[in-house]
PDB file of C-alpha atoms in Angstrom:
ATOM      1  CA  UNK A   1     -15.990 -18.459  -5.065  1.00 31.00           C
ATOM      2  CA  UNK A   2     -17.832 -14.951  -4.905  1.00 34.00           C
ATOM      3  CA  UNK A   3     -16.294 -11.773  -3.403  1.00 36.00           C
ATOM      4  CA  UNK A   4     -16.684 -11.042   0.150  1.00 37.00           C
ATOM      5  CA  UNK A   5     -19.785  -8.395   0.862  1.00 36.00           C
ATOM      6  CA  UNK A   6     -18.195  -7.113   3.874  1.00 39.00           C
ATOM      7  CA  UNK A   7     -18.984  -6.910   7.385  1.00 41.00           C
ATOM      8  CA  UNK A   8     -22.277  -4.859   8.650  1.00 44.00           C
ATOM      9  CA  UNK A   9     -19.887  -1.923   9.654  1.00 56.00           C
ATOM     10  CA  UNK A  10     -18.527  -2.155   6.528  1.00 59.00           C
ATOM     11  CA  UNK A  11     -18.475   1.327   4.158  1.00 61.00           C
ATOM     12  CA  UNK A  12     -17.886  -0.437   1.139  1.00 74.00           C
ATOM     13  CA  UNK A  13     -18.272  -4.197  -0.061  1.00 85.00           C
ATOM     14  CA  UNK A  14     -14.692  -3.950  -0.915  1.00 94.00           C
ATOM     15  CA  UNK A  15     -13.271  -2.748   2.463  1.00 97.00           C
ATOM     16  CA  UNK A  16     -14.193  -4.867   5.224  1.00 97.00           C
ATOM     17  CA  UNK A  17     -13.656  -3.146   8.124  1.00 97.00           C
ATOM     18  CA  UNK A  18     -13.741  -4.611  11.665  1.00 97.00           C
ATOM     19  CA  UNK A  19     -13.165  -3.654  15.341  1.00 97.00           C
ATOM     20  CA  UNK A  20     -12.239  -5.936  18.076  1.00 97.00           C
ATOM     21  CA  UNK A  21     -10.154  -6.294  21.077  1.00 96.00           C
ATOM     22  CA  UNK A  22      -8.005  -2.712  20.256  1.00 97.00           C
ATOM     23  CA  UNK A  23      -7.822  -3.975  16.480  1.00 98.00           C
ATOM     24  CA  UNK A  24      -9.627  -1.889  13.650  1.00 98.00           C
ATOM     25  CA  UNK A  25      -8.738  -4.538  10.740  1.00 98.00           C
ATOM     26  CA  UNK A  26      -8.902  -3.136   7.507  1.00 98.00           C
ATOM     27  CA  UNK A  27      -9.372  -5.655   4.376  1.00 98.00           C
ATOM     28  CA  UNK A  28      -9.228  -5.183   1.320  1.00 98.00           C
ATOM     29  CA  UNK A  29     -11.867  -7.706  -0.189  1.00 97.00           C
ATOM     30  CA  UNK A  30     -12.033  -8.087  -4.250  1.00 96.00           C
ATOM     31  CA  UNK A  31      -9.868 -11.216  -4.259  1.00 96.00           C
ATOM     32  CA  UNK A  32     -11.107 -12.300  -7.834  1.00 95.00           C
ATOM     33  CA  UNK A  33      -9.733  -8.985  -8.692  1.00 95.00           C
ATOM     34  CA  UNK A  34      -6.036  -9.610  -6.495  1.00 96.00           C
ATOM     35  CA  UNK A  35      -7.690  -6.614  -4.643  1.00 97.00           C
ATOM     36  CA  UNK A  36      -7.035  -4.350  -7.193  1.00 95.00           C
ATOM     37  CA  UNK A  37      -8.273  -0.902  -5.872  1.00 95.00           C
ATOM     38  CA  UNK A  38     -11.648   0.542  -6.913  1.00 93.00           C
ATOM     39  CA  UNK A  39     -11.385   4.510  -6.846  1.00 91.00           C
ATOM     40  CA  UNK A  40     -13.153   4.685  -3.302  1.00 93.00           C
ATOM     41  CA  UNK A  41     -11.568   2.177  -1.862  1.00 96.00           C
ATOM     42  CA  UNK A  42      -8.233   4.445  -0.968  1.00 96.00           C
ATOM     43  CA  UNK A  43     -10.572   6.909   0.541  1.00 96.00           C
ATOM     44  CA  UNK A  44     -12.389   4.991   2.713  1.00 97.00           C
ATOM     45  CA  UNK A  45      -9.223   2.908   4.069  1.00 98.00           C
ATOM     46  CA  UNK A  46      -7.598   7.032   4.848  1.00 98.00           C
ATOM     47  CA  UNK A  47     -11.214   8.031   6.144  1.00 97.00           C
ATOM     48  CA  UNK A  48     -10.791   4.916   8.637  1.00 97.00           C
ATOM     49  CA  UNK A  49      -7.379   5.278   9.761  1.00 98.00           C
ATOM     50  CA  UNK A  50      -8.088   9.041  10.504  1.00 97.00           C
ATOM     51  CA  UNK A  51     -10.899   8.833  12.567  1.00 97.00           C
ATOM     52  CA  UNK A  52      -9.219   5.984  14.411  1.00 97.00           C
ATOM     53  CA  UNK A  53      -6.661   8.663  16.328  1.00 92.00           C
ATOM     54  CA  UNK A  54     -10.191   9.924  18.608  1.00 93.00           C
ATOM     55  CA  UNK A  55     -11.630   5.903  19.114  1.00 96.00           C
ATOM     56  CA  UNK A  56     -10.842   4.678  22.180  1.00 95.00           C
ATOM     57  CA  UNK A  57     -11.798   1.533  21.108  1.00 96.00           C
ATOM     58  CA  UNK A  58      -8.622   1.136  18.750  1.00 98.00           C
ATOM     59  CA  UNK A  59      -5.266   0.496  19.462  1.00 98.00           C
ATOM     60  CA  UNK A  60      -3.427  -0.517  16.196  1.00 98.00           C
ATOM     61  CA  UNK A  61      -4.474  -0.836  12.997  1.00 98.00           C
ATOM     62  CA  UNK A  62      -4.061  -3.483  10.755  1.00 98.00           C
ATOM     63  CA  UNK A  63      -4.109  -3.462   6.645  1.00 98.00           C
ATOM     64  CA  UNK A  64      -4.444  -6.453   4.872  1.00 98.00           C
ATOM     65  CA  UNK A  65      -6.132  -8.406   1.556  1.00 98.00           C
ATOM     66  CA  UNK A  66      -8.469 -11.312   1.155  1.00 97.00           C
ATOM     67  CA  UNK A  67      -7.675 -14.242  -0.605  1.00 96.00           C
ATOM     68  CA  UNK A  68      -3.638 -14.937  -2.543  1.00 95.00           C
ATOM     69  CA  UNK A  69      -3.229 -11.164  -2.315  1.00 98.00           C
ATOM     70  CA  UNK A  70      -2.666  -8.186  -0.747  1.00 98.00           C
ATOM     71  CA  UNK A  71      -3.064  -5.844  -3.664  1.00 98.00           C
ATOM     72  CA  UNK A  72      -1.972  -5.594  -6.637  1.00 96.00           C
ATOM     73  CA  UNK A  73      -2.720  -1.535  -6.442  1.00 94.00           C
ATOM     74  CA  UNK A  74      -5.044   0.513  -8.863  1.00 90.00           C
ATOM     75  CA  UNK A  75      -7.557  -1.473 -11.087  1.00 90.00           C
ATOM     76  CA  UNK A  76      -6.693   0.691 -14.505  1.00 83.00           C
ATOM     77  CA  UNK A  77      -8.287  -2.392 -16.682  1.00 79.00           C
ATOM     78  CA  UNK A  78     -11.702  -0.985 -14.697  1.00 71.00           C
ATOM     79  CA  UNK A  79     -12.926   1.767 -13.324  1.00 69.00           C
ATOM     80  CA  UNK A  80      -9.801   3.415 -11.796  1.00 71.00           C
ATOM     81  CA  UNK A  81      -8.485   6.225 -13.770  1.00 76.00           C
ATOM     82  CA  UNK A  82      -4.449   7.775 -12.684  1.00 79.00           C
ATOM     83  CA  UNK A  83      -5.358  11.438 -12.305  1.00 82.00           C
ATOM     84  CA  UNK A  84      -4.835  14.375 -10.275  1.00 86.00           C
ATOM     85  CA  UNK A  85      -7.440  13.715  -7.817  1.00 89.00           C
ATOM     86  CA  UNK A  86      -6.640   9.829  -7.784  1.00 88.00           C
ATOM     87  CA  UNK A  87      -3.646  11.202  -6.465  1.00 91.00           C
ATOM     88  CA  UNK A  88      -4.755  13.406  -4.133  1.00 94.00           C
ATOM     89  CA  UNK A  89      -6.554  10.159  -2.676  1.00 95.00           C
ATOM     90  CA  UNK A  90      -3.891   8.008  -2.792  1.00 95.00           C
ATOM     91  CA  UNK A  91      -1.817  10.933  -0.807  1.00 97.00           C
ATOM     92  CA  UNK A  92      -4.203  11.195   1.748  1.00 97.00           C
ATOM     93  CA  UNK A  93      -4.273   7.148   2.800  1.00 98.00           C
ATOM     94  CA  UNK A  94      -0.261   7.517   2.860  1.00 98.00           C
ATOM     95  CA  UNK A  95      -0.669  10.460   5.073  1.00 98.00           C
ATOM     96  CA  UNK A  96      -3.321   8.644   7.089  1.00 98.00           C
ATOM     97  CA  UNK A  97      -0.823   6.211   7.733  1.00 98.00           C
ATOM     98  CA  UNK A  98       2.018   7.747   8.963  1.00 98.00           C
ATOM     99  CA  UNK A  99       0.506  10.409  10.922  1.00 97.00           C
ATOM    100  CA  UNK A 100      -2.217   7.805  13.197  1.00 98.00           C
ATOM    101  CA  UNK A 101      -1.045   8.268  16.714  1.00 96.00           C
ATOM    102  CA  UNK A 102      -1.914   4.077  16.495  1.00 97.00           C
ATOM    103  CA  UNK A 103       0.515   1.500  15.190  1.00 98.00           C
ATOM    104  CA  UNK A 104      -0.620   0.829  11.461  1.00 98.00           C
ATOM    105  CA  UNK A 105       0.788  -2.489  11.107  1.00 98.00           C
ATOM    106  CA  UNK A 106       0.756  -4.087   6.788  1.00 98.00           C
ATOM    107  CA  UNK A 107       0.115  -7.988   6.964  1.00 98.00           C
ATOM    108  CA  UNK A 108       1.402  -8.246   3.414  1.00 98.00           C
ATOM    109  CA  UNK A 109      -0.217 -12.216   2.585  1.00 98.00           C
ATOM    110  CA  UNK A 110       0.545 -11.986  -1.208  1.00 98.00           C
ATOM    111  CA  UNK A 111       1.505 -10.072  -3.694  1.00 98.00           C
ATOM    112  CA  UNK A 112       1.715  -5.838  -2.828  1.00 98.00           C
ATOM    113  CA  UNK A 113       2.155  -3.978  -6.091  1.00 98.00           C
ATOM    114  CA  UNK A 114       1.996   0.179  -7.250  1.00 96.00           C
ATOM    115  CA  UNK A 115       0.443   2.278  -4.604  1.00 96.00           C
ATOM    116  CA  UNK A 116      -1.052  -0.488  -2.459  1.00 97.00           C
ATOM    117  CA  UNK A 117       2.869  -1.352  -2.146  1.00 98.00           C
ATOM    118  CA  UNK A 118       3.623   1.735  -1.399  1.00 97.00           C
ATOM    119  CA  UNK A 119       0.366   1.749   1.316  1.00 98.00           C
ATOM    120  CA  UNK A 120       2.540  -1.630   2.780  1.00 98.00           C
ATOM    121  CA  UNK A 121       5.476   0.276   3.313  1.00 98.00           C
ATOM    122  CA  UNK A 122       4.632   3.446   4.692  1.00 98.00           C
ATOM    123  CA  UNK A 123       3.309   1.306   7.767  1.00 98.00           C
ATOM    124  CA  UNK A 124       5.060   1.266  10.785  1.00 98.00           C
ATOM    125  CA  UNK A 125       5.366  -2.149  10.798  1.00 98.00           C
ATOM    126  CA  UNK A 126       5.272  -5.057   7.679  1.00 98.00           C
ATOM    127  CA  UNK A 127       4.822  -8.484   8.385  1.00 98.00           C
ATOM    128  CA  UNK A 128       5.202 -10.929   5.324  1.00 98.00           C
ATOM    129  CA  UNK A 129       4.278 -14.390   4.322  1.00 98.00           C
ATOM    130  CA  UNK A 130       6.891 -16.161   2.926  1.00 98.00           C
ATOM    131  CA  UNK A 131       4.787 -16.367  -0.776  1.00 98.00           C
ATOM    132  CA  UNK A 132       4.523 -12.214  -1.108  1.00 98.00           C
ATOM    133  CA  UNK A 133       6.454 -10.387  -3.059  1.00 98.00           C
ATOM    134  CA  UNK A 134       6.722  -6.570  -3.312  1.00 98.00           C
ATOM    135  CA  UNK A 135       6.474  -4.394  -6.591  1.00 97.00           C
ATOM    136  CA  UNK A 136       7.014  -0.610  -8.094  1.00 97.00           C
ATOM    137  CA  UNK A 137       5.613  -1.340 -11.412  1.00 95.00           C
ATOM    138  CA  UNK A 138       4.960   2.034 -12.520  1.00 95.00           C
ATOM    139  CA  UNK A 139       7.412   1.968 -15.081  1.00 96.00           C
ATOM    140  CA  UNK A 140       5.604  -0.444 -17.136  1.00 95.00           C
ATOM    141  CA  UNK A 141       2.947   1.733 -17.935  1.00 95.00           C
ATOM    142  CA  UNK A 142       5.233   4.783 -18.281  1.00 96.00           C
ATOM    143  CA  UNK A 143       4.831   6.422 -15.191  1.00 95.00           C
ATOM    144  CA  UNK A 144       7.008   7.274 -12.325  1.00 95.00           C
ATOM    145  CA  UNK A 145       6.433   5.704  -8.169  1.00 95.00           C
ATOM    146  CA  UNK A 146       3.993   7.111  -6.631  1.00 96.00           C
ATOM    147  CA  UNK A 147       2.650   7.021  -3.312  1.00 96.00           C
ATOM    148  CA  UNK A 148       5.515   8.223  -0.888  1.00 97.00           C
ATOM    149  CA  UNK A 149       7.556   4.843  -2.366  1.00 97.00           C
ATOM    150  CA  UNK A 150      10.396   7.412  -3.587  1.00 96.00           C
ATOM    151  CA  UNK A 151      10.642   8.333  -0.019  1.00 97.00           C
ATOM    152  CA  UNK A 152       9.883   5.316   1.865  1.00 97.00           C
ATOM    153  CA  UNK A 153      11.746   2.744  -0.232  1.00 97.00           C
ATOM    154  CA  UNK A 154      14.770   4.887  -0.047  1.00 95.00           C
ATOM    155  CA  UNK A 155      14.836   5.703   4.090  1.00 95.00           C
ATOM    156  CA  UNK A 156      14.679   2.077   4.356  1.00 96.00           C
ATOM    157  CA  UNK A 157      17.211   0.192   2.319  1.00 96.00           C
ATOM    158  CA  UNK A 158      19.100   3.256   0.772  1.00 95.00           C
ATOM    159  CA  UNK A 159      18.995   4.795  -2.806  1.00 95.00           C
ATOM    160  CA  UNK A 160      20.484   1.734  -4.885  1.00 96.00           C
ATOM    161  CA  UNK A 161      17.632  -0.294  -4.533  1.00 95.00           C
ATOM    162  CA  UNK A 162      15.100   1.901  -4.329  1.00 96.00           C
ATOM    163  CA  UNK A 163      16.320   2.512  -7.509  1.00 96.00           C
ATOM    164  CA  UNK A 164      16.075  -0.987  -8.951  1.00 96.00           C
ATOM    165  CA  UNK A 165      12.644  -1.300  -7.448  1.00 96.00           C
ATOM    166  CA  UNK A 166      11.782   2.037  -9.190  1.00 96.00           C
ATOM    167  CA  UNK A 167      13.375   1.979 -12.666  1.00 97.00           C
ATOM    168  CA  UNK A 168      13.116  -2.003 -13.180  1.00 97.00           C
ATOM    169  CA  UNK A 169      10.406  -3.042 -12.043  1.00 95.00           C
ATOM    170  CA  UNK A 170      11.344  -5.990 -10.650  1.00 94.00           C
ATOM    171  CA  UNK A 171       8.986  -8.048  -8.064  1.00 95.00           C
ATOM    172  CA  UNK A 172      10.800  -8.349  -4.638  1.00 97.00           C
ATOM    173  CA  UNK A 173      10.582 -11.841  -2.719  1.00 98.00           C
ATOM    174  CA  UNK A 174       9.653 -11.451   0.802  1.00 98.00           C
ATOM    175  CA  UNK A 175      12.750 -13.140   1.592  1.00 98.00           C
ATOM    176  CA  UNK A 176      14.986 -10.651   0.173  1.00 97.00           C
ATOM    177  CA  UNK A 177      12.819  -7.987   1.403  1.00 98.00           C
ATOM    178  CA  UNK A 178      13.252  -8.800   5.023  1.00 98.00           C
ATOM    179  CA  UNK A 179      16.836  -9.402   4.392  1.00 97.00           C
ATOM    180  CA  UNK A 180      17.546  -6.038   2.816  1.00 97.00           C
ATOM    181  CA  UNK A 181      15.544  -4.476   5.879  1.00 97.00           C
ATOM    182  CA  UNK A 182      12.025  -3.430   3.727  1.00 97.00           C
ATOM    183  CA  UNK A 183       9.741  -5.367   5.702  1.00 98.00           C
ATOM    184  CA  UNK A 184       9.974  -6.304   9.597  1.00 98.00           C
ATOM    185  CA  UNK A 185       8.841  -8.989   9.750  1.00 98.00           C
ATOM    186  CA  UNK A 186       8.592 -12.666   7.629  1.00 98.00           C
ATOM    187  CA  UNK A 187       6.603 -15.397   8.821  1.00 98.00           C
ATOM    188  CA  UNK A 188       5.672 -18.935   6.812  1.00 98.00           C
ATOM    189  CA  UNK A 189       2.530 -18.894   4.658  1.00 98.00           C
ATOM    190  CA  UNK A 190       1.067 -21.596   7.305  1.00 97.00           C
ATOM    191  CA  UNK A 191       1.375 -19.705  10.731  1.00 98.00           C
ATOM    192  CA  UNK A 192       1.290 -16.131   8.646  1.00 98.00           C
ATOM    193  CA  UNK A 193      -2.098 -14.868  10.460  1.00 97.00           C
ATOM    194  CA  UNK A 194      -0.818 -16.314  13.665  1.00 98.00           C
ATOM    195  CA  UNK A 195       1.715 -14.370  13.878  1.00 98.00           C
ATOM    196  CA  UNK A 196       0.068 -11.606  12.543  1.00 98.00           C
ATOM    197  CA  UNK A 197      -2.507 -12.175  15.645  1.00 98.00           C
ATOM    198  CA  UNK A 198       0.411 -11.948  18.148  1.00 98.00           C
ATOM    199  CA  UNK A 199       2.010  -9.089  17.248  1.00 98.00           C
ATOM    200  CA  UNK A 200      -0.544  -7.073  16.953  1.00 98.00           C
ATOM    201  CA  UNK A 201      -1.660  -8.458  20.102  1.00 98.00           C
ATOM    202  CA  UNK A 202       1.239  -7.539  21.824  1.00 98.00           C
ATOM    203  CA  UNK A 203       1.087  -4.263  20.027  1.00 98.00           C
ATOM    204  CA  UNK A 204      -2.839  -3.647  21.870  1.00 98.00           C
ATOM    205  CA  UNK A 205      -1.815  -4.384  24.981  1.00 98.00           C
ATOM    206  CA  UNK A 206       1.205  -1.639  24.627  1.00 97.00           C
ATOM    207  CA  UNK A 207       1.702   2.034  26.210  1.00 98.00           C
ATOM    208  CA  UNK A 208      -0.437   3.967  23.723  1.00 97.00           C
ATOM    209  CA  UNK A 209       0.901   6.818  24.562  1.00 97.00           C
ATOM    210  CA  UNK A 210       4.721   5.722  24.688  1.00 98.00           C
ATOM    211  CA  UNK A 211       4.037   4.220  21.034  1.00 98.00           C
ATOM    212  CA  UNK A 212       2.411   7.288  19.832  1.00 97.00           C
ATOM    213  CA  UNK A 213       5.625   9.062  20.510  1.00 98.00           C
ATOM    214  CA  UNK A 214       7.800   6.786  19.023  1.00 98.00           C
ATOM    215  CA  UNK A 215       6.065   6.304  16.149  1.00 98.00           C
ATOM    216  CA  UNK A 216       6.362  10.071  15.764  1.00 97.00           C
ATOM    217  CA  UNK A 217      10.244  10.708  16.705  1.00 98.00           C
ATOM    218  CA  UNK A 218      10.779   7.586  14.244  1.00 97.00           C
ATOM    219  CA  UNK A 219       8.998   9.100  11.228  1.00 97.00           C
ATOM    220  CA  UNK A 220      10.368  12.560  12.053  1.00 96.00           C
ATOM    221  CA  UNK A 221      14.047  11.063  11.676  1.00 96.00           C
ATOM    222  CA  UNK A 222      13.446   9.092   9.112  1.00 96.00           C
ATOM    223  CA  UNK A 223      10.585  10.309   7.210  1.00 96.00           C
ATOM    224  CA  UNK A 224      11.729  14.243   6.630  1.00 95.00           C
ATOM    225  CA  UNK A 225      11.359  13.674   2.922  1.00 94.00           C
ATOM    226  CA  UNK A 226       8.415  12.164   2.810  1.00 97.00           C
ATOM    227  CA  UNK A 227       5.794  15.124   2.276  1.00 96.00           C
ATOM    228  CA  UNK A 228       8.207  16.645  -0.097  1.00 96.00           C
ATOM    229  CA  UNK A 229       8.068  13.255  -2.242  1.00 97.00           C
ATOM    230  CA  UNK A 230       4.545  12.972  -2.486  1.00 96.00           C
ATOM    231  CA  UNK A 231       4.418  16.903  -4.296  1.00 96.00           C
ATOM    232  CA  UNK A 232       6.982  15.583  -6.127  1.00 96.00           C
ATOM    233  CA  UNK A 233       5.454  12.246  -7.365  1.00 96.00           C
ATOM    234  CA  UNK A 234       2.178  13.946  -7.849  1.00 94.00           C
ATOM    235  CA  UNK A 235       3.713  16.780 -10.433  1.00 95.00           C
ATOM    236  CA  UNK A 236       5.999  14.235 -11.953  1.00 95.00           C
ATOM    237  CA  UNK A 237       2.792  12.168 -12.727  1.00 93.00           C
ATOM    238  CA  UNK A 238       0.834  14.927 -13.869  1.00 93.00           C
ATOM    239  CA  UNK A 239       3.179  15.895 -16.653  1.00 94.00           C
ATOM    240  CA  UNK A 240       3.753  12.036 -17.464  1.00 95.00           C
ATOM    241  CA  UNK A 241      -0.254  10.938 -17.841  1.00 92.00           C
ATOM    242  CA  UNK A 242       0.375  13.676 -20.913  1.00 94.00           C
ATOM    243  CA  UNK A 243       2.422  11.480 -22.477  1.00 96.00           C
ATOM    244  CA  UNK A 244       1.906   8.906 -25.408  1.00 96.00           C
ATOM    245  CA  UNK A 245       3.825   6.933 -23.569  1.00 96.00           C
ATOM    246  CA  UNK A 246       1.652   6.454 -20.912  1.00 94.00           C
ATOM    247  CA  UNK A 247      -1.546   5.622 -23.417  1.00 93.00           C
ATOM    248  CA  UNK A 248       0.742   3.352 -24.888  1.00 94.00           C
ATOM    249  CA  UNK A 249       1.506   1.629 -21.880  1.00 93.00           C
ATOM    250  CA  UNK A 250      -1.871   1.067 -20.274  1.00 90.00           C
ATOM    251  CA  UNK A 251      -3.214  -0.369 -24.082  1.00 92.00           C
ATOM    252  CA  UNK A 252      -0.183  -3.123 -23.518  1.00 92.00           C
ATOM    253  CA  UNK A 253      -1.269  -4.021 -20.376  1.00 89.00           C
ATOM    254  CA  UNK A 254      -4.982  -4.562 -21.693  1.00 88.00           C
ATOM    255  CA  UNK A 255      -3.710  -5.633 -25.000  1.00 92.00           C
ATOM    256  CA  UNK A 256      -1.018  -8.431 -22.666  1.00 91.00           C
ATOM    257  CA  UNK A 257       2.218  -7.565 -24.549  1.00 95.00           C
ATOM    258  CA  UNK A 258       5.467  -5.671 -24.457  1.00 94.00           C
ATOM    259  CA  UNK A 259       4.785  -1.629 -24.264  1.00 95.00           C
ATOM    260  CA  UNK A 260       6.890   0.124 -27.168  1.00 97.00           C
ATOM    261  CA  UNK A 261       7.804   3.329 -25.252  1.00 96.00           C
ATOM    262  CA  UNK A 262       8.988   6.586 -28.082  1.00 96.00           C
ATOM    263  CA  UNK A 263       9.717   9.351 -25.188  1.00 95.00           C
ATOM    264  CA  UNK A 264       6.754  11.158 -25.961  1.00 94.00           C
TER     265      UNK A 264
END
């Protein structure tokens, strides 16, 4: 099946973007690719959730993925390359999303790996199908989390397994991460975007206002480390894209086999 080419209003072919009813939906829409991210495509998602603060014609925002995914974060087998100023980008969309005045609400469908993972759970609110699954993979490739996820991870289901998310790598079943309090919100695969619908429904229809505020005391509380973490994250990977370790472990994940990591 080919790729989506967007909506009219679209910026890009691989963000669909679409207003209605209070909702600005943003898609991500490469679903050959799992929605792997192109290098614009965290720039244009920030770009949208900024200017949606000053549209009256939004209410809540909503982030989600075309097809079995949601995303399985930076394309590095394409054009995508980890760098300062990918980071910089990837920054700005997490800062885009906690500071809207507008519910940003993650419909997580499938699969939400490195930073788009970390895009999931920096929203204000994460609703699941049953089928996704939740991953910090950075460590496979020799680098560190990224994205706020040292931060976010953390301030929601505490230091011990934020750091099994961080240093194993392991994927994290929707199931569990309800249960452990990372997402909030799991519905079955076959009512998913139903219930997706409601919520956000019921979020439109709320005291803008009154959720702008709360939004805002929540994050404060919760969230103090969070700008802190994403200077740390971005220095940490600056000195580790130096490595040999990190060449090493992007040619095993083109090459499909174990890295062999030397701690240099």
């Amino acid at each position: 099946m080919p790729e989506s080419t967007g909506s009219p209003d679209s910026p890009s072919p691989e963000v669909r973007v679409e207003v209605a009813d209070g909702v600005l939906r943003l898609t991500m829409d490469r679903p050959r690719a799992l929605n792997a991210l192109t290098p614009d495509m965290p720039s244009l998602m920030a770009a949208e959730i900024e200017r949606a603060t000053a549209r009256d014609d939004v209410r809540v925002v909503v982030l989600t993925g075309t097809g079995r995914a949601f995303s399985t974060g930076a394309d590095i087998s394409g054009k995508y390359t980890i760098d300062e100023t990918s980071m910089d980008t990837a920054n700005r969309w997490i800062r885009a999303i906690t500071t809207c005045d507008k519910p940003v609400v993650a419909a997580v469908n499938g699969v939400a790996a490195g930073v788009s993972c970390s895009a999931a759970l920096a929203c204000d609110l994460v609703v699941a199908a049953e089928s996704a699954s939740f991953l910090l993979p950075f460590a496979n490739i020799g680098l560190m989390v990224d994205g706020g996820a040292s931060a976010t991870v953390a301030a929601a289901i505490g230091r011990a397994r934020a750091m099994r998310m961080a240093l194993l790598a392991e994927p994290l079943p929707a199931r569990t991460a309800y249960d452990v309090g990372l997402v909030s919100h799991l519905a079955p695969d076959d009512s998913f975007a139903a219930e997706v619908d409601a919520l956000v429904a019921r979020l439109a229809a709320g005291p803008p206002l009154a959720l702008a505020a709360s939004k805002k005391a929540v994050n404060a509380a919760t969230l103090t480390q969070l700008e802190p973490a994403l200077e740390r994250e971005k220095s940490g990977q600056t000195v580790l894209l130096r490595t040999a370790d990190v060449v090493e472990g992007v040619v095993a994940f083109a090459e499909r086999r174990p890295p062999v990591f030397r701690g240099e």
